[in-house]
Amino acid sequence: MLKSLNEALEYIEAHLNDEIDEKEIEKITGTSIYHFRRIFSFLSGMTLGEYIRNRKLSNATFDLQNEGMSVTEAAFKYGYESVDGFSRAFKEWSGISPSEVKKSTRLKAFPKLSFQLTIKGGIDMDYRIEKKESFKIVGKKKRVPIQFKGINQEIVELAKSITPEQREKLRSYADMEPFQVVNASFNFDDGCMEEKGSLDHMIGYLTTKDLDFEEFDVVKVPALTWAIFSSKGPFPNVMQETWAKVASEWLPSSDYELVEAPNISFTGDLSDMNNVYSEIWFAVKKKEK
């Protein structure tokens, strides 16, 4: 996986001045562009689009300084539709306008990335692979800011907005594991791995029933294979650490790739916050050989 990721970066590097074909990236990596984008963000802490933009602007700095290129030539070389658009992007990134590059003694660079495997530890990860038929997530959803550590107060407010009567009605719909309240996250904004932007968060139950769910939000999930990771310890720290380890260690080294679907999680008894059981579900598929 690391080899194919680096080959994809080489392809991107060779095509910074022209069109980058997502189908070619899929061919190089043997995975969907969705999976490649998510893994890239997990490992680098930035979106693929941001990386490409920064590499173009870094190369443009060199061209403007050393190659005697005009601002107009640089703008069109790196795919900008107007000089004004290029100048705005360049100043936002570097802090100076492109016309000031030749006179400036402080210039910004953004080197090409490469991914390397670092062995951190020998910490076991408990997971299982399960196929599940199509189901629905029924509950209440809200657009919330992305937050990796600590308790997200917007999610707390969403939970508080569900009345006891609504909770009872939602519980009556549950007819599949885990038969308890779940949290689902989906529709992530770009920049999610930098804790930027928002996502849709839903609190509810899983059901296969075909009903009129009245005032509740419903998300339909097709039949998929799920990688289900379990952990136990201080909440929410251990669950958040599990998310990070899945992204940075398990996915790059496994035979699976992500499928676009809600990420689902739930917790067990919260009476002892230092010893809470939790599960995280990722929809996956086998990588093509």
PDB file of N, CA and C in Angstrom, residues 23-111:
ATOM      1  N   LYS A  23      -8.715   8.427 -12.624  1.00  0.00           N
ATOM      2  CA  LYS A  23      -8.747   7.022 -13.042  1.00  0.00           C
ATOM      3  C   LYS A  23      -7.344   6.427 -13.045  1.00  0.00           C
ATOM      4  N   GLU A  24      -6.355   7.233 -13.403  1.00  0.00           N
ATOM      5  CA  GLU A  24      -4.971   6.754 -13.399  1.00  0.00           C
ATOM      6  C   GLU A  24      -4.502   6.511 -11.963  1.00  0.00           C
ATOM      7  N   ILE A  25      -4.911   7.375 -11.040  1.00  0.00           N
ATOM      8  CA  ILE A  25      -4.560   7.170  -9.623  1.00  0.00           C
ATOM      9  C   ILE A  25      -5.186   5.874  -9.115  1.00  0.00           C
ATOM     10  N   GLU A  26      -6.439   5.605  -9.508  1.00  0.00           N
ATOM     11  CA  GLU A  26      -7.095   4.355  -9.121  1.00  0.00           C
ATOM     12  C   GLU A  26      -6.338   3.154  -9.671  1.00  0.00           C
ATOM     13  N   LYS A  27      -5.845   3.281 -10.895  1.00  0.00           N
ATOM     14  CA  LYS A  27      -5.106   2.180 -11.527  1.00  0.00           C
ATOM     15  C   LYS A  27      -3.781   1.947 -10.794  1.00  0.00           C
ATOM     16  N   ILE A  28      -3.098   3.008 -10.426  1.00  0.00           N
ATOM     17  CA  ILE A  28      -1.809   2.894  -9.745  1.00  0.00           C
ATOM     18  C   ILE A  28      -1.975   2.279  -8.357  1.00  0.00           C
ATOM     19  N   THR A  29      -2.984   2.725  -7.622  1.00  0.00           N
ATOM     20  CA  THR A  29      -3.142   2.296  -6.232  1.00  0.00           C
ATOM     21  C   THR A  29      -3.974   1.026  -6.094  1.00  0.00           C
ATOM     22  N   GLY A  30      -4.758   0.702  -7.128  1.00  0.00           N
ATOM     23  CA  GLY A  30      -5.641  -0.457  -7.037  1.00  0.00           C
ATOM     24  C   GLY A  30      -6.791  -0.238  -6.071  1.00  0.00           C
ATOM     25  N   THR A  31      -7.111   1.029  -5.790  1.00  0.00           N
ATOM     26  CA  THR A  31      -8.209   1.367  -4.888  1.00  0.00           C
ATOM     27  C   THR A  31      -9.065   2.460  -5.516  1.00  0.00           C
ATOM     28  N   SER A  32     -10.231   2.695  -4.925  1.00  0.00           N
ATOM     29  CA  SER A  32     -11.095   3.778  -5.394  1.00  0.00           C
ATOM     30  C   SER A  32     -10.474   5.126  -5.051  1.00  0.00           C
ATOM     31  N   ILE A  33     -10.852   6.155  -5.802  1.00  0.00           N
ATOM     32  CA  ILE A  33     -10.338   7.502  -5.518  1.00  0.00           C
ATOM     33  C   ILE A  33     -10.853   7.969  -4.163  1.00  0.00           C
ATOM     34  N   TYR A  34     -12.029   7.521  -3.754  1.00  0.00           N
ATOM     35  CA  TYR A  34     -12.571   7.869  -2.433  1.00  0.00           C
ATOM     36  C   TYR A  34     -11.627   7.363  -1.336  1.00  0.00           C
ATOM     37  N   HIS A  35     -11.232   6.091  -1.444  1.00  0.00           N
ATOM     38  CA  HIS A  35     -10.332   5.515  -0.441  1.00  0.00           C
ATOM     39  C   HIS A  35      -8.982   6.225  -0.466  1.00  0.00           C
ATOM     40  N   PHE A  36      -8.459   6.489  -1.663  1.00  0.00           N
ATOM     41  CA  PHE A  36      -7.162   7.151  -1.768  1.00  0.00           C
ATOM     42  C   PHE A  36      -7.213   8.527  -1.104  1.00  0.00           C
ATOM     43  N   ARG A  37      -8.278   9.288  -1.366  1.00  0.00           N
ATOM     44  CA  ARG A  37      -8.397  10.619  -0.755  1.00  0.00           C
ATOM     45  C   ARG A  37      -8.456  10.539   0.766  1.00  0.00           C
ATOM     46  N   ARG A  38      -9.240   9.581   1.305  1.00  0.00           N
ATOM     47  CA  ARG A  38      -9.364   9.461   2.750  1.00  0.00           C
ATOM     48  C   ARG A  38      -8.037   9.026   3.381  1.00  0.00           C
ATOM     49  N   ILE A  39      -7.382   8.019   2.781  1.00  0.00           N
ATOM     50  CA  ILE A  39      -6.100   7.562   3.325  1.00  0.00           C
ATOM     51  C   ILE A  39      -5.062   8.679   3.250  1.00  0.00           C
ATOM     52  N   PHE A  40      -5.039   9.403   2.140  1.00  0.00           N
ATOM     53  CA  PHE A  40      -4.094  10.513   2.004  1.00  0.00           C
ATOM     54  C   PHE A  40      -4.309  11.525   3.119  1.00  0.00           C
ATOM     55  N   SER A  41      -5.563  11.867   3.381  1.00  0.00           N
ATOM     56  CA  SER A  41      -5.863  12.832   4.445  1.00  0.00           C
ATOM     57  C   SER A  41      -5.484  12.289   5.811  1.00  0.00           C
ATOM     58  N   PHE A  42      -5.807  11.008   6.056  1.00  0.00           N
ATOM     59  CA  PHE A  42      -5.464  10.404   7.343  1.00  0.00           C
ATOM     60  C   PHE A  42      -3.964  10.482   7.601  1.00  0.00           C
ATOM     61  N   LEU A  43      -3.162  10.145   6.585  1.00  0.00           N
ATOM     62  CA  LEU A  43      -1.717  10.032   6.769  1.00  0.00           C
ATOM     63  C   LEU A  43      -0.991  11.377   6.722  1.00  0.00           C
ATOM     64  N   SER A  44      -1.478  12.315   5.915  1.00  0.00           N
ATOM     65  CA  SER A  44      -0.752  13.573   5.717  1.00  0.00           C
ATOM     66  C   SER A  44      -1.304  14.731   6.537  1.00  0.00           C
ATOM     67  N   GLY A  45      -2.578  14.620   6.985  1.00  0.00           N
ATOM     68  CA  GLY A  45      -3.180  15.721   7.725  1.00  0.00           C
ATOM     69  C   GLY A  45      -3.668  16.848   6.847  1.00  0.00           C
ATOM     70  N   MET A  46      -3.773  16.608   5.540  1.00  0.00           N
ATOM     71  CA  MET A  46      -4.307  17.612   4.620  1.00  0.00           C
ATOM     72  C   MET A  46      -5.080  16.894   3.522  1.00  0.00           C
ATOM     73  N   THR A  47      -5.905  17.640   2.807  1.00  0.00           N
ATOM     74  CA  THR A  47      -6.632  17.027   1.706  1.00  0.00           C
ATOM     75  C   THR A  47      -5.715  16.875   0.493  1.00  0.00           C
ATOM     76  N   LEU A  48      -6.091  15.988  -0.407  1.00  0.00           N
ATOM     77  CA  LEU A  48      -5.327  15.806  -1.633  1.00  0.00           C
ATOM     78  C   LEU A  48      -5.317  17.098  -2.443  1.00  0.00           C
ATOM     79  N   GLY A  49      -6.471  17.766  -2.523  1.00  0.00           N
ATOM     80  CA  GLY A  49      -6.553  19.016  -3.276  1.00  0.00           C
ATOM     81  C   GLY A  49      -5.630  20.083  -2.713  1.00  0.00           C
ATOM     82  N   GLU A  50      -5.548  20.170  -1.396  1.00  0.00           N
ATOM     83  CA  GLU A  50      -4.671  21.145  -0.761  1.00  0.00           C
ATOM     84  C   GLU A  50      -3.206  20.822  -1.050  1.00  0.00           C
ATOM     85  N   TYR A  51      -2.859  19.531  -1.000  1.00  0.00           N
ATOM     86  CA  TYR A  51      -1.480  19.135  -1.301  1.00  0.00           C
ATOM     87  C   TYR A  51      -1.096  19.523  -2.724  1.00  0.00           C
ATOM     88  N   ILE A  52      -1.967  19.221  -3.691  1.00  0.00           N
ATOM     89  CA  ILE A  52      -1.673  19.539  -5.094  1.00  0.00           C
ATOM     90  C   ILE A  52      -1.532  21.046  -5.275  1.00  0.00           C
ATOM     91  N   ARG A  53      -2.447  21.800  -4.660  1.00  0.00           N
ATOM     92  CA  ARG A  53      -2.384  23.267  -4.773  1.00  0.00           C
ATOM     93  C   ARG A  53      -1.077  23.804  -4.196  1.00  0.00           C
ATOM     94  N   ASN A  54      -0.679  23.293  -3.017  1.00  0.00           N
ATOM     95  CA  ASN A  54       0.553  23.767  -2.394  1.00  0.00           C
ATOM     96  C   ASN A  54       1.786  23.411  -3.206  1.00  0.00           C
ATOM     97  N   ARG A  55       1.787  22.215  -3.817  1.00  0.00           N
ATOM     98  CA  ARG A  55       2.930  21.831  -4.650  1.00  0.00           C
ATOM     99  C   ARG A  55       3.025  22.731  -5.880  1.00  0.00           C
ATOM    100  N   LYS A  56       1.884  23.057  -6.475  1.00  0.00           N
ATOM    101  CA  LYS A  56       1.891  23.948  -7.643  1.00  0.00           C
ATOM    102  C   LYS A  56       2.427  25.325  -7.277  1.00  0.00           C
ATOM    103  N   LEU A  57       1.967  25.858  -6.148  1.00  0.00           N
ATOM    104  CA  LEU A  57       2.403  27.197  -5.746  1.00  0.00           C
ATOM    105  C   LEU A  57       3.876  27.196  -5.354  1.00  0.00           C
ATOM    106  N   SER A  58       4.341  26.098  -4.752  1.00  0.00           N
ATOM    107  CA  SER A  58       5.760  25.994  -4.412  1.00  0.00           C
ATOM    108  C   SER A  58       6.619  25.985  -5.672  1.00  0.00           C
ATOM    109  N   ASN A  59       6.201  25.213  -6.676  1.00  0.00           N
ATOM    110  CA  ASN A  59       6.941  25.178  -7.944  1.00  0.00           C
ATOM    111  C   ASN A  59       6.876  26.528  -8.659  1.00  0.00           C
ATOM    112  N   ALA A  60       5.715  27.193  -8.539  1.00  0.00           N
ATOM    113  CA  ALA A  60       5.580  28.511  -9.165  1.00  0.00           C
ATOM    114  C   ALA A  60       6.554  29.505  -8.538  1.00  0.00           C
ATOM    115  N   THR A  61       6.801  29.395  -7.246  1.00  0.00           N
ATOM    116  CA  THR A  61       7.770  30.266  -6.574  1.00  0.00           C
ATOM    117  C   THR A  61       9.147  30.117  -7.211  1.00  0.00           C
ATOM    118  N   PHE A  62       9.549  28.863  -7.435  1.00  0.00           N
ATOM    119  CA  PHE A  62      10.847  28.598  -8.066  1.00  0.00           C
ATOM    120  C   PHE A  62      10.882  29.185  -9.486  1.00  0.00           C
ATOM    121  N   ASP A  63       9.814  28.985 -10.251  1.00  0.00           N
ATOM    122  CA  ASP A  63       9.767  29.494 -11.628  1.00  0.00           C
ATOM    123  C   ASP A  63       9.860  31.016 -11.657  1.00  0.00           C
ATOM    124  N   LEU A  64       9.149  31.666 -10.756  1.00  0.00           N
ATOM    125  CA  LEU A  64       9.148  33.134 -10.731  1.00  0.00           C
ATOM    126  C   LEU A  64      10.507  33.684 -10.313  1.00  0.00           C
ATOM    127  N   GLN A  65      11.171  32.961  -9.416  1.00  0.00           N
ATOM    128  CA  GLN A  65      12.446  33.454  -8.897  1.00  0.00           C
ATOM    129  C   GLN A  65      13.626  33.128  -9.813  1.00  0.00           C
ATOM    130  N   ASN A  66      13.659  31.890 -10.305  1.00  0.00           N
ATOM    131  CA  ASN A  66      14.863  31.414 -10.996  1.00  0.00           C
ATOM    132  C   ASN A  66      14.720  31.265 -12.506  1.00  0.00           C
ATOM    133  N   GLU A  67      13.519  31.134 -12.986  1.00  0.00           N
ATOM    134  CA  GLU A  67      13.333  30.876 -14.412  1.00  0.00           C
ATOM    135  C   GLU A  67      12.942  32.118 -15.201  1.00  0.00           C
ATOM    136  N   GLY A  68      12.804  33.233 -14.509  1.00  0.00           N
ATOM    137  CA  GLY A  68      12.445  34.464 -15.195  1.00  0.00           C
ATOM    138  C   GLY A  68      11.038  34.451 -15.767  1.00  0.00           C
ATOM    139  N   MET A  69      10.166  33.649 -15.209  1.00  0.00           N
ATOM    140  CA  MET A  69       8.795  33.518 -15.712  1.00  0.00           C
ATOM    141  C   MET A  69       7.949  34.683 -15.227  1.00  0.00           C
ATOM    142  N   SER A  70       7.038  35.145 -16.066  1.00  0.00           N
ATOM    143  CA  SER A  70       6.138  36.217 -15.653  1.00  0.00           C
ATOM    144  C   SER A  70       5.005  35.640 -14.813  1.00  0.00           C
ATOM    145  N   VAL A  71       4.321  36.526 -14.090  1.00  0.00           N
ATOM    146  CA  VAL A  71       3.197  36.087 -13.266  1.00  0.00           C
ATOM    147  C   VAL A  71       2.115  35.473 -14.142  1.00  0.00           C
ATOM    148  N   THR A  72       1.879  36.062 -15.302  1.00  0.00           N
ATOM    149  CA  THR A  72       0.867  35.531 -16.228  1.00  0.00           C
ATOM    150  C   THR A  72       1.235  34.135 -16.707  1.00  0.00           C
ATOM    151  N   GLU A  73       2.489  33.934 -17.071  1.00  0.00           N
ATOM    152  CA  GLU A  73       2.938  32.614 -17.527  1.00  0.00           C
ATOM    153  C   GLU A  73       2.808  31.570 -16.423  1.00  0.00           C
ATOM    154  N   ALA A  74       3.171  31.948 -15.201  1.00  0.00           N
ATOM    155  CA  ALA A  74       3.066  31.010 -14.081  1.00  0.00           C
ATOM    156  C   ALA A  74       1.613  30.643 -13.796  1.00  0.00           C
ATOM    157  N   ALA A  75       0.732  31.639 -13.885  1.00  0.00           N
ATOM    158  CA  ALA A  75      -0.690  31.392 -13.619  1.00  0.00           C
ATOM    159  C   ALA A  75      -1.245  30.344 -14.567  1.00  0.00           C
ATOM    160  N   PHE A  76      -0.950  30.477 -15.837  1.00  0.00           N
ATOM    161  CA  PHE A  76      -1.516  29.547 -16.815  1.00  0.00           C
ATOM    162  C   PHE A  76      -0.769  28.210 -16.838  1.00  0.00           C
ATOM    163  N   LYS A  77       0.508  28.222 -16.506  1.00  0.00           N
ATOM    164  CA  LYS A  77       1.269  26.968 -16.433  1.00  0.00           C
ATOM    165  C   LYS A  77       0.676  26.042 -15.378  1.00  0.00           C
ATOM    166  N   TYR A  78       0.230  26.618 -14.259  1.00  0.00           N
ATOM    167  CA  TYR A  78      -0.263  25.802 -13.155  1.00  0.00           C
ATOM    168  C   TYR A  78      -1.790  25.731 -13.081  1.00  0.00           C
ATOM    169  N   GLY A  79      -2.424  26.026 -14.222  1.00  0.00           N
ATOM    170  CA  GLY A  79      -3.839  25.702 -14.374  1.00  0.00           C
ATOM    171  C   GLY A  79      -4.826  26.705 -13.827  1.00  0.00           C
ATOM    172  N   TYR A  80      -4.376  27.910 -13.502  1.00  0.00           N
ATOM    173  CA  TYR A  80      -5.318  28.935 -13.031  1.00  0.00           C
ATOM    174  C   TYR A  80      -5.978  29.611 -14.226  1.00  0.00           C
ATOM    175  N   GLU A  81      -7.266  29.918 -14.094  1.00  0.00           N
ATOM    176  CA  GLU A  81      -8.014  30.492 -15.214  1.00  0.00           C
ATOM    177  C   GLU A  81      -7.768  31.983 -15.365  1.00  0.00           C
ATOM    178  N   SER A  82      -7.263  32.624 -14.312  1.00  0.00           N
ATOM    179  CA  SER A  82      -6.983  34.054 -14.391  1.00  0.00           C
ATOM    180  C   SER A  82      -5.755  34.392 -13.560  1.00  0.00           C
ATOM    181  N   VAL A  83      -5.108  35.494 -13.907  1.00  0.00           N
ATOM    182  CA  VAL A  83      -3.947  35.964 -13.158  1.00  0.00           C
ATOM    183  C   VAL A  83      -4.372  36.393 -11.760  1.00  0.00           C
ATOM    184  N   ASP A  84      -5.552  37.013 -11.670  1.00  0.00           N
ATOM    185  CA  ASP A  84      -6.052  37.466 -10.363  1.00  0.00           C
ATOM    186  C   ASP A  84      -6.264  36.278  -9.415  1.00  0.00           C
ATOM    187  N   GLY A  85      -6.842  35.206  -9.947  1.00  0.00           N
ATOM    188  CA  GLY A  85      -7.068  34.013  -9.132  1.00  0.00           C
ATOM    189  C   GLY A  85      -5.766  33.414  -8.647  1.00  0.00           C
ATOM    190  N   PHE A  86      -4.779  33.344  -9.517  1.00  0.00           N
ATOM    191  CA  PHE A  86      -3.461  32.836  -9.140  1.00  0.00           C
ATOM    192  C   PHE A  86      -2.817  33.727  -8.096  1.00  0.00           C
ATOM    193  N   SER A  87      -2.895  35.038  -8.287  1.00  0.00           N
ATOM    194  CA  SER A  87      -2.260  35.982  -7.364  1.00  0.00           C
ATOM    195  C   SER A  87      -2.876  35.898  -5.973  1.00  0.00           C
ATOM    196  N   ARG A  88      -4.208  35.760  -5.917  1.00  0.00           N
ATOM    197  CA  ARG A  88      -4.872  35.632  -4.612  1.00  0.00           C
ATOM    198  C   ARG A  88      -4.438  34.358  -3.900  1.00  0.00           C
ATOM    199  N   ALA A  89      -4.424  33.237  -4.642  1.00  0.00           N
ATOM    200  CA  ALA A  89      -4.035  31.955  -4.051  1.00  0.00           C
ATOM    201  C   ALA A  89      -2.581  31.994  -3.590  1.00  0.00           C
ATOM    202  N   PHE A  90      -1.737  32.587  -4.395  1.00  0.00           N
ATOM    203  CA  PHE A  90      -0.306  32.648  -4.073  1.00  0.00           C
ATOM    204  C   PHE A  90      -0.072  33.483  -2.814  1.00  0.00           C
ATOM    205  N   LYS A  91      -0.737  34.639  -2.711  1.00  0.00           N
ATOM    206  CA  LYS A  91      -0.543  35.511  -1.547  1.00  0.00           C
ATOM    207  C   LYS A  91      -1.105  34.866  -0.289  1.00  0.00           C
ATOM    208  N   GLU A  92      -2.235  34.194  -0.415  1.00  0.00           N
ATOM    209  CA  GLU A  92      -2.822  33.515   0.735  1.00  0.00           C
ATOM    210  C   GLU A  92      -1.898  32.423   1.263  1.00  0.00           C
ATOM    211  N   TRP A  93      -1.228  31.739   0.324  1.00  0.00           N
ATOM    212  CA  TRP A  93      -0.331  30.645   0.711  1.00  0.00           C
ATOM    213  C   TRP A  93       1.005  31.144   1.232  1.00  0.00           C
ATOM    214  N   SER A  94       1.620  32.106   0.548  1.00  0.00           N
ATOM    215  CA  SER A  94       3.005  32.504   0.850  1.00  0.00           C
ATOM    216  C   SER A  94       3.116  33.772   1.685  1.00  0.00           C
ATOM    217  N   GLY A  95       2.085  34.589   1.698  1.00  0.00           N
ATOM    218  CA  GLY A  95       2.147  35.851   2.429  1.00  0.00           C
ATOM    219  C   GLY A  95       2.623  37.025   1.598  1.00  0.00           C
ATOM    220  N   ILE A  96       3.063  36.777   0.376  1.00  0.00           N
ATOM    221  CA  ILE A  96       3.474  37.850  -0.533  1.00  0.00           C
ATOM    222  C   ILE A  96       2.816  37.628  -1.889  1.00  0.00           C
ATOM    223  N   SER A  97       2.747  38.662  -2.684  1.00  0.00           N
ATOM    224  CA  SER A  97       2.189  38.521  -4.029  1.00  0.00           C
ATOM    225  C   SER A  97       3.246  37.931  -4.952  1.00  0.00           C
ATOM    226  N   PRO A  98       2.838  37.264  -6.036  1.00  0.00           N
ATOM    227  CA  PRO A  98       3.842  36.672  -6.942  1.00  0.00           C
ATOM    228  C   PRO A  98       4.777  37.695  -7.572  1.00  0.00           C
ATOM    229  N   SER A  99       4.329  38.923  -7.717  1.00  0.00           N
ATOM    230  CA  SER A  99       5.192  39.952  -8.306  1.00  0.00           C
ATOM    231  C   SER A  99       6.322  40.377  -7.373  1.00  0.00           C
ATOM    232  N   GLU A 100       6.209  40.005  -6.081  1.00  0.00           N
ATOM    233  CA  GLU A 100       7.235  40.374  -5.105  1.00  0.00           C
ATOM    234  C   GLU A 100       8.295  39.294  -4.918  1.00  0.00           C
ATOM    235  N   VAL A 101       8.140  38.141  -5.582  1.00  0.00           N
ATOM    236  CA  VAL A 101       9.032  37.006  -5.341  1.00  0.00           C
ATOM    237  C   VAL A 101      10.488  37.345  -5.626  1.00  0.00           C
ATOM    238  N   LYS A 102      10.778  37.996  -6.738  1.00  0.00           N
ATOM    239  CA  LYS A 102      12.165  38.265  -7.120  1.00  0.00           C
ATOM    240  C   LYS A 102      12.857  39.204  -6.138  1.00  0.00           C
ATOM    241  N   LYS A 103      12.079  40.069  -5.461  1.00  0.00           N
ATOM    242  CA  LYS A 103      12.682  41.040  -4.538  1.00  0.00           C
ATOM    243  C   LYS A 103      12.737  40.515  -3.108  1.00  0.00           C
ATOM    244  N   SER A 104      12.013  39.475  -2.810  1.00  0.00           N
ATOM    245  CA  SER A 104      11.893  39.005  -1.430  1.00  0.00           C
ATOM    246  C   SER A 104      13.080  38.134  -1.025  1.00  0.00           C
ATOM    247  N   THR A 105      13.481  38.256   0.230  1.00  0.00           N
ATOM    248  CA  THR A 105      14.558  37.405   0.771  1.00  0.00           C
ATOM    249  C   THR A 105      13.983  36.265   1.606  1.00  0.00           C
ATOM    250  N   ARG A 106      12.666  36.256   1.809  1.00  0.00           N
ATOM    251  CA  ARG A 106      12.006  35.191   2.562  1.00  0.00           C
ATOM    252  C   ARG A 106      10.933  34.560   1.696  1.00  0.00           C
ATOM    253  N   LEU A 107      11.227  33.358   1.234  1.00  0.00           N
ATOM    254  CA  LEU A 107      10.299  32.658   0.354  1.00  0.00           C
ATOM    255  C   LEU A 107       9.835  31.361   1.001  1.00  0.00           C
ATOM    256  N   LYS A 108       8.665  30.934   0.621  1.00  0.00           N
ATOM    257  CA  LYS A 108       8.073  29.718   1.185  1.00  0.00           C
ATOM    258  C   LYS A 108       8.209  28.570   0.194  1.00  0.00           C
ATOM    259  N   ALA A 109       8.475  27.376   0.723  1.00  0.00           N
ATOM    260  CA  ALA A 109       8.555  26.177  -0.108  1.00  0.00           C
ATOM    261  C   ALA A 109       7.675  25.089   0.502  1.00  0.00           C
ATOM    262  N   PHE A 110       7.189  24.200  -0.359  1.00  0.00           N
ATOM    263  CA  PHE A 110       6.371  23.068   0.091  1.00  0.00           C
ATOM    264  C   PHE A 110       6.899  21.826  -0.611  1.00  0.00           C
ATOM    265  N   PRO A 111       7.767  21.038   0.048  1.00  0.00           N
ATOM    266  CA  PRO A 111       8.409  19.884  -0.611  1.00  0.00           C
ATOM    267  C   PRO A 111       7.413  18.774  -0.941  1.00  0.00           C
TER     268      PRO A 111
END
